[in-house]
Short mmCIF file of C-alpha atoms in Angstrom, two decimals:
data_model
loop_
_atom_site.label_atom_id
_atom_site.label_comp_id
_atom_site.label_asym_id
_atom_site.label_seq_id
_atom_site.Cartn_x
_atom_site.Cartn_y
_atom_site.Cartn_z
CA UNK A 502 4.58 12.11 24.85
CA UNK A 503 3.19 10.21 27.82
CA UNK A 504 0.79 7.27 27.80
CA UNK A 505 -2.34 9.41 28.17
CA UNK A 506 -1.33 11.64 25.26
CA UNK A 507 -0.60 8.60 23.11
CA UNK A 508 -4.05 7.20 23.90
CA UNK A 509 -5.74 10.49 22.99
CA UNK A 510 -3.97 10.43 19.63
CA UNK A 511 -5.08 6.83 19.09
CA UNK A 512 -8.69 7.80 19.85
CA UNK A 513 -8.50 10.42 17.11
CA UNK A 514 -6.68 8.36 14.50
CA UNK A 515 -7.33 4.64 14.98
CA UNK A 516 -9.69 3.47 12.18
CA UNK A 517 -10.99 0.44 14.11
CA UNK A 518 -12.14 2.68 16.93
CA UNK A 519 -13.75 5.03 14.40
CA UNK A 520 -15.71 2.06 12.99
CA UNK A 521 -17.29 1.38 16.39
CA UNK A 522 -18.21 5.06 16.73
CA UNK A 523 -19.91 5.16 13.33
CA UNK A 524 -21.82 1.97 14.12
CA UNK A 525 -23.09 3.59 17.31
CA UNK A 526 -24.19 6.67 15.34
CA UNK A 527 -26.03 4.44 12.86
CA UNK A 528 -27.86 2.54 15.61
CA UNK A 529 -28.76 5.81 17.34
CA UNK A 530 -30.40 6.98 14.11
CA UNK A 531 -32.24 3.64 13.96
CA UNK A 532 -34.08 4.60 17.17
CA UNK A 533 -35.63 7.60 15.41
CA UNK A 534 -36.58 5.40 12.47
CA UNK A 535 -38.33 2.88 14.73
CA UNK A 536 -40.10 5.58 16.77
CA UNK A 537 -41.40 7.22 13.60
CA UNK A 538 -43.68 4.20 13.06
CA UNK A 539 -45.58 5.20 16.20
CA UNK A 540 -45.88 8.91 15.43
CA UNK A 541 -48.50 10.67 13.27
CA UNK A 542 -47.98 10.61 9.53
CA UNK A 543 -49.39 13.03 6.97
CA UNK A 544 -49.80 12.16 3.28
CA UNK A 545 -50.83 14.43 0.42
CA UNK A 546 -51.55 13.28 -3.11
CA UNK A 547 -52.89 15.17 -6.13
CA UNK A 548 -53.55 14.58 -9.80
CA UNK A 549 -54.68 16.74 -12.73
CA UNK A 550 -55.23 15.84 -16.36
CA UNK A 551 -57.56 15.68 -19.32
CA UNK A 552 -59.75 12.78 -20.31
CA UNK A 553 -62.10 11.88 -23.12
CA UNK A 554 -65.00 9.49 -22.62
CA UNK A 555 -67.22 8.08 -25.39
CA UNK A 556 -70.55 6.94 -24.00
CA UNK A 557 -72.67 4.60 -26.18
CA UNK A 558 -76.28 3.98 -25.16
CA UNK A 559 -77.30 0.38 -25.64
CA UNK A 560 -80.98 0.69 -24.79
CA UNK A 561 -83.79 3.12 -24.28
CA UNK A 562 -84.65 6.08 -26.40
CA UNK A 563 -80.98 6.93 -26.99
CA UNK A 564 -80.11 3.42 -28.11
CA UNK A 565 -77.30 3.48 -30.63
CA UNK A 566 -76.34 7.04 -29.79
CA UNK A 567 -72.76 7.88 -28.84
CA UNK A 568 -71.86 10.94 -26.76
CA UNK A 569 -68.28 12.17 -26.47
CA UNK A 570 -67.10 14.12 -23.43
CA UNK A 571 -63.73 15.89 -23.35
CA UNK A 572 -63.06 17.19 -19.83
CA UNK A 573 -60.48 18.00 -17.16
CA UNK A 574 -60.00 15.60 -14.24
CA UNK A 575 -58.66 16.85 -10.91
CA UNK A 576 -58.35 15.41 -7.42
CA UNK A 577 -56.32 15.79 -4.27
CA UNK A 578 -56.27 14.03 -0.93
CA UNK A 579 -54.78 14.84 2.47
CA UNK A 580 -54.62 11.94 4.95
CA UNK A 581 -53.46 12.02 8.57
CA UNK A 582 -52.82 8.73 10.36
CA UNK A 583 -52.14 8.25 14.08
CA UNK A 584 -51.24 4.74 15.24
CA UNK A 585 -53.23 3.80 18.34
CA UNK A 586 -52.22 0.21 18.96
CA UNK A 587 -49.24 -1.37 17.21
CA UNK A 588 -47.54 -3.83 19.58
CA UNK A 589 -45.03 -5.01 17.00
CA UNK A 590 -43.87 -1.49 16.17
CA UNK A 591 -43.73 -0.58 19.87
CA UNK A 592 -41.47 -3.57 20.56
CA UNK A 593 -39.39 -2.62 17.53
CA UNK A 594 -38.84 0.84 19.01
CA UNK A 595 -37.74 -0.63 22.34
CA UNK A 596 -35.48 -3.05 20.50
CA UNK A 597 -33.85 -0.20 18.59
CA UNK A 598 -33.24 1.65 21.85
CA UNK A 599 -31.60 -1.39 23.42
CA UNK A 600 -29.47 -1.93 20.32
CA UNK A 601 -28.36 1.71 20.33
CA UNK A 602 -27.42 1.41 23.99
CA UNK A 603 -25.44 -1.74 23.24
CA UNK A 604 -23.59 0.01 20.41
CA UNK A 605 -22.79 3.00 22.61
CA UNK A 606 -21.39 0.72 25.31
CA UNK A 607 -19.44 -1.12 22.62
CA UNK A 608 -17.65 2.16 21.90
CA UNK A 609 -16.48 2.18 25.53
CA UNK A 610 -15.40 -1.46 25.18
CA UNK A 611 -13.45 -0.46 22.08
CA UNK A 612 -11.80 2.31 24.12
CA UNK A 613 -10.76 -0.26 26.71
CA UNK A 614 -9.20 -2.47 24.03
CA UNK A 615 -7.52 0.53 22.42
CA UNK A 616 -6.03 1.71 25.70
CA UNK A 617 -4.64 -1.75 26.36
CA UNK A 618 -3.14 -1.91 22.87
CA UNK A 619 -1.54 1.51 23.28
CA UNK A 620 -0.23 0.63 26.75
CA UNK A 621 1.26 -2.62 25.50
CA UNK A 622 2.93 -0.97 22.50
CA UNK A 623 4.13 1.90 24.68
CA UNK A 624 5.53 -0.48 27.31
CA UNK A 625 7.23 -2.66 24.72
CA UNK A 626 8.90 0.37 23.17
CA UNK A 627 10.19 1.61 26.53
CA UNK A 628 11.31 -1.87 27.55
CA UNK A 629 13.16 -2.28 24.25
CA UNK A 630 14.78 1.11 24.77
CA UNK A 631 16.03 0.02 28.20
CA UNK A 632 17.31 -3.31 26.85
CA UNK A 633 19.08 -1.47 24.05
CA UNK A 634 20.86 0.68 26.63
CA UNK A 635 22.03 -2.47 28.40
CA UNK A 636 23.33 -3.88 25.11
CA UNK A 637 25.16 -0.63 24.38
CA UNK A 638 26.84 -0.85 27.77
CA UNK A 639 27.90 -4.39 26.89
CA UNK A 640 29.60 -2.98 23.80
CA UNK A 641 31.37 -0.35 25.88
CA UNK A 642 32.53 -2.98 28.36
CA UNK A 643 33.90 -5.35 25.71
CA UNK A 644 35.56 -2.49 23.85
CA UNK A 645 37.59 -1.83 26.98
CA UNK A 646 38.21 -5.55 27.50
CA UNK A 647 39.49 -5.80 23.95
CA UNK A 648 41.72 -2.77 24.44
CA UNK A 649 43.17 -4.31 27.61
CA UNK A 650 43.74 -7.63 25.87
CA UNK A 651 45.54 -5.92 23.00
CA UNK A 652 47.76 -3.98 25.44
CA UNK A 653 48.50 -7.11 27.41
CA UNK A 654 49.33 -9.00 24.21
CA UNK A 655 51.70 -6.21 23.16
CA UNK A 656 53.44 -6.47 26.55
CA UNK A 657 53.59 -10.26 26.31
CA UNK A 658 51.15 -10.82 29.17
CA UNK A 659 48.37 -12.31 27.00
CA UNK A 660 47.95 -14.59 24.01
CA UNK A 661 46.40 -14.09 20.61
CA UNK A 662 43.52 -16.30 21.81
CA UNK A 663 42.74 -13.76 24.54
CA UNK A 664 42.54 -11.01 21.94
CA UNK A 665 40.35 -13.05 19.60
CA UNK A 666 38.10 -14.06 22.48
CA UNK A 667 37.62 -10.40 23.45
CA UNK A 668 36.97 -9.51 19.82
CA UNK A 669 34.35 -12.26 19.52
CA UNK A 670 32.58 -11.06 22.65
CA UNK A 671 32.57 -7.52 21.29
CA UNK A 672 31.06 -8.71 17.99
CA UNK A 673 28.34 -10.58 19.88
CA UNK A 674 27.58 -7.48 21.96
CA UNK A 675 27.35 -5.33 18.82
CA UNK A 676 24.98 -7.88 17.26
CA UNK A 677 22.85 -7.70 20.43
CA UNK A 678 22.60 -3.92 20.01
CA UNK A 679 21.33 -4.38 16.47
CA UNK A 680 18.81 -6.96 17.66
CA UNK A 681 17.47 -4.66 20.37
CA UNK A 682 17.38 -1.77 17.90
CA UNK A 683 15.22 -3.89 15.61
CA UNK A 684 12.91 -4.80 18.50
CA UNK A 685 12.65 -1.14 19.43
CA UNK A 686 11.79 -0.07 15.88
CA UNK A 687 9.10 -2.76 15.65
CA UNK A 688 7.55 -1.54 18.90
CA UNK A 689 7.65 2.07 17.71
CA UNK A 690 6.02 1.04 14.42
CA UNK A 691 3.22 -0.73 16.33
CA UNK A 692 2.64 2.40 18.41
CA UNK A 693 2.75 4.62 15.32
CA UNK A 694 0.07 2.47 13.65
CA UNK A 695 -2.23 3.15 16.61
CA UNK A 696 -1.64 6.88 17.07
CA UNK A 697 -1.52 7.72 13.38
CA UNK A 698 1.95 9.26 13.16
CA UNK A 699 5.58 8.27 13.47
CA UNK A 700 7.25 8.46 16.86
CA UNK A 701 10.89 8.36 17.95
CA UNK A 702 12.27 6.69 21.05
CA UNK A 703 13.30 10.04 22.54
CA UNK A 704 9.69 11.28 22.46
CA UNK A 705 8.45 8.65 24.89
CA UNK A 706 8.25 9.58 28.54
CA UNK A 707 8.57 6.80 31.07
CA UNK A 708 5.28 5.55 32.44
CA UNK A 709 3.85 6.41 35.81
CA UNK A 710 5.21 4.97 39.01
CA UNK A 711 4.27 1.44 39.99
CA UNK A 712 3.52 1.70 43.76
CA UNK A 713 0.40 3.95 43.65
CA UNK A 714 -1.29 1.94 40.90
CA UNK A 715 -0.36 -1.45 42.30
CA UNK A 716 -1.19 -0.65 45.91
CA UNK A 717 -4.58 0.85 45.04
CA UNK A 718 -5.47 -2.16 42.92
CA UNK A 719 -4.28 -4.70 45.49
CA UNK A 720 -6.21 -2.91 48.25
CA UNK A 721 -9.35 -4.59 46.83
CA UNK A 722 -9.63 -8.39 47.01
CA UNK A 723 -9.79 -10.48 43.89
CA UNK A 724 -13.45 -11.32 44.44
CA UNK A 725 -14.32 -7.61 44.43
CA UNK A 726 -12.59 -7.14 41.08
CA UNK A 727 -14.37 -10.16 39.63
CA UNK A 728 -17.77 -8.94 40.83
CA UNK A 729 -17.06 -5.48 39.41
CA UNK A 730 -16.05 -6.97 36.07
CA UNK A 731 -19.22 -9.11 35.92
CA UNK A 732 -21.33 -5.99 36.42
CA UNK A 733 -19.44 -3.02 35.03
CA UNK A 734 -17.13 -4.29 32.31
CA UNK A 735 -18.16 -2.58 29.05
CA UNK A 736 -18.31 -5.84 27.12
CA UNK A 737 -20.66 -7.38 29.71
CA UNK A 738 -22.85 -4.28 29.76
CA UNK A 739 -23.01 -4.33 25.95
CA UNK A 740 -24.01 -7.99 25.95
CA UNK A 741 -26.71 -7.33 28.57
CA UNK A 742 -28.08 -4.56 26.35
CA UNK A 743 -28.03 -6.95 23.40
CA UNK A 744 -30.01 -9.41 25.52
CA UNK A 745 -32.63 -6.72 26.03
CA UNK A 746 -32.68 -6.08 22.28
CA UNK A 747 -33.15 -9.80 21.60
CA UNK A 748 -35.98 -9.94 24.14
CA UNK A 749 -37.74 -7.08 22.38
CA UNK A 750 -37.17 -8.85 19.08
CA UNK A 751 -39.21 -11.76 20.43
CA UNK A 752 -42.01 -9.37 21.39
CA UNK A 753 -41.79 -7.68 18.02
CA UNK A 754 -42.32 -10.98 16.20
CA UNK A 755 -45.14 -12.02 18.54
CA UNK A 756 -46.78 -8.65 17.96
CA UNK A 757 -47.42 -9.59 14.33
CA UNK A 758 -50.20 -11.88 15.63
CA UNK A 759 -51.96 -8.98 17.32
CA UNK A 760 -54.42 -6.43 15.85
CA UNK A 761 -53.38 -3.00 14.57
CA UNK A 762 -55.54 0.03 15.33
CA UNK A 763 -55.08 3.43 13.64
CA UNK A 764 -56.99 6.70 13.64
CA UNK A 765 -57.28 8.01 10.07
CA UNK A 766 -58.56 11.47 9.08
CA UNK A 767 -58.92 12.30 5.38
CA UNK A 768 -59.85 15.41 3.42
CA UNK A 769 -60.48 14.71 -0.26
CA UNK A 770 -61.60 16.73 -3.33
CA UNK A 771 -62.41 15.10 -6.67
CA UNK A 772 -63.71 16.70 -9.86
CA UNK A 773 -64.72 14.57 -12.84
CA UNK A 774 -62.65 11.86 -11.22
CA UNK A 775 -64.33 8.92 -12.91
CA UNK A 776 -66.56 8.20 -15.90
CA UNK A 777 -69.63 8.36 -13.62
CA UNK A 778 -68.73 11.75 -12.11
CA UNK A 779 -68.15 13.78 -15.26
CA UNK A 780 -69.06 17.39 -14.56
CA UNK A 781 -69.33 16.77 -10.85
CA UNK A 782 -67.16 17.77 -7.89
CA UNK A 783 -67.05 16.15 -4.45
CA UNK A 784 -65.48 17.48 -1.24
CA UNK A 785 -65.26 14.79 1.43
CA UNK A 786 -63.98 14.84 5.01
CA UNK A 787 -63.81 11.56 6.89
CA UNK A 788 -62.53 10.31 10.23
CA UNK A 789 -62.36 6.63 11.10
CA UNK A 790 -60.72 4.11 13.36
CA UNK A 791 -59.19 1.37 11.26
CA UNK A 792 -58.73 -2.15 12.59
CA UNK A 793 -56.56 -4.84 10.99
CA UNK A 794 -56.51 -8.37 12.37
CA UNK A 795 -53.94 -10.84 11.00
CA UNK A 796 -55.53 -14.24 10.55
CA UNK A 797 -52.99 -16.45 8.83
CA UNK A 798 -49.53 -15.80 7.37
CA UNK A 799 -48.49 -19.28 6.27
CA UNK A 800 -46.70 -20.05 9.55
CA UNK A 801 -44.08 -17.38 8.94
CA UNK A 802 -44.84 -15.49 12.16
CA UNK A 803 -44.43 -18.60 14.32
CA UNK A 804 -41.13 -19.34 12.61
CA UNK A 805 -39.97 -15.76 13.24
CA UNK A 806 -40.83 -16.11 16.93
CA UNK A 807 -38.83 -19.33 17.20
CA UNK A 808 -35.86 -17.67 15.50
CA UNK A 809 -36.07 -14.69 17.87
CA UNK A 810 -36.20 -17.00 20.92
CA UNK A 811 -33.10 -18.82 19.70
CA UNK A 812 -31.33 -15.48 19.23
CA UNK A 813 -32.29 -14.51 22.79
CA UNK A 814 -30.86 -17.73 24.20
CA UNK A 815 -27.70 -17.14 22.15
CA UNK A 816 -27.34 -13.63 23.63
CA UNK A 817 -27.78 -14.99 27.16
CA UNK A 818 -25.14 -17.65 26.58
CA UNK A 819 -22.72 -15.05 25.20
CA UNK A 820 -23.16 -12.98 28.36
CA UNK A 821 -22.48 -15.97 30.58
CA UNK A 822 -19.46 -16.95 28.49
CA UNK A 823 -18.07 -13.43 28.72
CA UNK A 824 -18.47 -13.41 32.51
CA UNK A 825 -16.57 -16.68 32.77
CA UNK A 826 -13.89 -15.34 30.46
CA UNK A 827 -13.61 -12.21 32.59
CA UNK A 828 -13.28 -14.31 35.74
CA UNK A 829 -10.23 -15.94 34.21
CA UNK A 830 -8.71 -12.78 32.72
CA UNK A 831 -9.26 -10.70 35.88
CA UNK A 832 -7.73 -13.49 37.98
CA UNK A 833 -4.73 -13.59 35.67
CA UNK A 834 -4.36 -9.81 35.75
CA UNK A 835 -4.64 -9.70 39.55
CA UNK A 836 -2.09 -12.50 39.94
CA UNK A 837 0.27 -10.83 37.45
CA UNK A 838 -0.11 -7.56 39.32
CA UNK A 839 0.48 -9.08 42.75
CA UNK A 840 3.56 -11.11 41.84
CA UNK A 841 4.81 -8.50 39.38
CA UNK A 842 4.69 -5.85 42.08
CA UNK A 843 6.55 -8.17 44.48
CA UNK A 844 9.17 -8.75 41.77
CA UNK A 845 9.45 -5.01 41.18
CA UNK A 846 10.02 -4.42 44.89
CA UNK A 847 12.70 -7.12 44.97
CA UNK A 848 14.39 -5.63 41.91
CA UNK A 849 14.23 -2.20 43.51
CA UNK A 850 16.24 -3.55 46.44
CA UNK A 851 18.56 -5.34 44.02
CA UNK A 852 19.15 -2.06 42.20
CA UNK A 853 20.19 -0.36 45.42
CA UNK A 854 22.57 -3.23 46.11
CA UNK A 855 23.97 -3.02 42.59
CA UNK A 856 24.52 0.72 43.00
CA UNK A 857 26.45 0.07 46.19
CA UNK A 858 28.49 -2.55 44.33
CA UNK A 859 29.46 0.02 41.71
CA UNK A 860 30.49 2.50 44.41
CA UNK A 861 32.50 -0.20 46.20
CA UNK A 862 34.23 -1.22 42.98
CA UNK A 863 35.19 2.40 42.24
CA UNK A 864 36.72 2.65 45.71
CA UNK A 865 38.49 -0.68 45.13
CA UNK A 866 40.07 0.69 41.96
CA UNK A 867 41.36 3.67 43.91
CA UNK A 868 42.78 1.25 46.51
CA UNK A 869 44.32 -0.97 43.82
CA UNK A 870 42.27 -4.06 44.69
CA UNK A 871 39.91 -3.89 41.71
CA UNK A 872 40.41 -3.14 38.03
CA UNK A 873 38.46 -1.55 35.22
CA UNK A 874 36.82 -4.79 34.13
CA UNK A 875 35.45 -5.26 37.63
CA UNK A 876 33.91 -1.79 37.47
CA UNK A 877 32.38 -2.41 34.06
CA UNK A 878 30.98 -5.72 35.26
CA UNK A 879 29.37 -3.95 38.25
CA UNK A 880 27.95 -1.27 35.96
CA UNK A 881 26.59 -3.95 33.66
CA UNK A 882 24.86 -5.75 36.51
CA UNK A 883 23.33 -2.44 37.62
CA UNK A 884 22.07 -1.76 34.09
CA UNK A 885 20.57 -5.25 33.83
CA UNK A 886 18.78 -4.91 37.15
CA UNK A 887 17.41 -1.52 36.10
CA UNK A 888 16.21 -2.92 32.78
CA UNK A 889 14.52 -5.85 34.53
CA UNK A 890 12.84 -3.50 37.00
CA UNK A 891 11.58 -1.28 34.20
CA UNK A 892 10.25 -4.30 32.32
CA UNK A 893 8.49 -5.56 35.47
CA UNK A 894 7.03 -2.11 36.07
CA UNK A 895 5.49 -1.97 32.62
CA UNK A 896 4.03 -5.46 32.98
CA UNK A 897 2.49 -4.41 36.29
CA UNK A 898 1.06 -1.31 34.64
CA UNK A 899 -0.64 -3.30 31.88
CA UNK A 900 -2.12 -5.64 34.51
CA UNK A 901 -3.36 -2.65 36.53
CA UNK A 902 -4.98 -1.19 33.41
CA UNK A 903 -6.81 -4.49 32.85
CA UNK A 904 -8.19 -4.38 36.39
CA UNK A 905 -9.21 -0.72 36.47
CA UNK A 906 -10.82 -0.85 33.02
CA UNK A 907 -12.95 -3.81 34.15
CA UNK A 908 -14.42 -1.80 37.01
CA UNK A 909 -17.02 0.95 36.91
CA UNK A 910 -15.83 3.91 34.89
CA UNK A 911 -13.87 2.01 32.24
CA UNK A 912 -11.16 3.98 30.46
CA UNK A 913 -11.95 7.20 32.30
CA UNK A 914 -11.28 5.44 35.61
CA UNK A 915 -7.93 4.22 34.27
CA UNK A 916 -6.92 7.68 33.10
CA UNK A 917 -7.78 9.10 36.52
CA UNK A 918 -5.59 6.48 38.18
CA UNK A 919 -2.75 7.24 35.77
CA UNK A 920 -3.04 10.98 36.42
CA UNK A 921 -3.01 10.44 40.18
CA UNK A 922 0.02 8.18 39.98
CA UNK A 923 2.37 10.55 38.17
CA UNK A 924 5.85 10.18 39.60
CA UNK A 925 9.49 10.70 38.56
CA UNK A 926 10.62 8.70 35.58
CA UNK A 927 11.25 5.02 36.11
CA UNK A 928 14.07 5.03 33.62
CA UNK A 929 17.40 6.33 34.92
CA UNK A 930 17.85 9.19 32.48
CA UNK A 931 21.23 9.93 34.07
CA UNK A 932 22.59 6.50 33.16
CA UNK A 933 24.15 7.50 29.87
CA UNK A 934 25.86 10.61 31.20
CA UNK A 935 26.74 9.14 34.57
CA UNK A 936 28.42 6.14 32.98
CA UNK A 937 30.78 8.37 31.06
CA UNK A 938 32.77 9.31 34.14
CA UNK A 939 33.20 5.78 35.51
CA UNK A 940 34.05 4.59 32.02
CA UNK A 941 36.69 7.26 31.58
CA UNK A 942 37.96 6.52 35.06
CA UNK A 943 38.04 2.84 34.21
CA UNK A 944 40.00 3.44 31.03
CA UNK A 945 42.59 5.42 32.99
CA UNK A 946 42.78 2.64 35.54
CA UNK A 947 43.17 0.10 32.75
CA UNK A 948 46.17 1.97 31.44
CA UNK A 949 47.69 1.79 34.93
CA UNK A 950 46.68 -1.80 35.58
CA UNK A 951 46.74 -4.03 32.48
CA UNK A 952 44.72 -7.18 32.85
#
């Protein structure tokens, strides 16, 4: 599993990311709801029943007479309405569109956060794995030191204190292995929580090489990264869209003061519909333009406008605050990348020097001028330098991800950079097998040259 594959799994399984997706789907449906208020509507209603009416004449020739009518009552109505002028509903539609756009961009912002979380967990797991290897080499070194001390004590060339001191150092080294194992398991658990399944340390491939990512990022000045973040960062774009939604909210509230004009066409049939139409049927077709003018609403509309204006100012301040925050975070990421890459280059040279030291120590053992402990010390220094270089590489990678995700393209731009920067593994996979031979050689030398 590489970093890109881990991120794809997280996209499919992380519930927090799924929440942002569902919110975007809900807001997208809200656009259709708001637009429906501006589209034609068609309403049909019908009723059928029986009625009985007793009519009593109170004057005239039929005074005092009561007539009973038992009859069927039927009516139906078909009404079509087309809004012609509804400024509040129009602004509501535009507001829903802006809100849906903001939610969709928020999904991309959530992807950026998710990628960073996965990269951090992935890097921590690999760093812990490298540190665990160093601790295991410490154990191997002190095991040999203890064996030499015990042999020297048996020959009378060492004291019991030397043996106990070697034993104490071995115990400390073994405790360090357990500590690093615990750190590794915690990092793997954090990664598993993101990708939705358990993962072992052997599954993780080392991350991509540092030079391509770092050099491409450092080729642009800091000011260019800051400007790109202010314009293209998903969180800024989402806040700008929310500003637009808040602006339309103001117009929506102001629109409640304005008239509403609708075109209404009705076809209606009524038979014995009322007491005065018993035994009569009417078929009516009408078309009219309806006008509604709000006159007074108790001050509620003005209060709604003030609330919407305050919400707009709040959205604008959030955008400005986010830009300032990004200025700081991008500056920190760029600085971490620049100095982290310089540290990685220095450690790369230190690793080559440490490798030469191991080779020189092996030749010294063959010449009789060095012993096994010297070789193990040289191997340990090489392992520590490698672990430090790996740790620096992963820190640089996280900083590079922060920069690339802030620019145009977001996560997709980061994944392209990662794909283009594929290189041989940073971790020396041969370390475990290669150290077997020097260790065996060192043990043989120890038997020839007790310390």
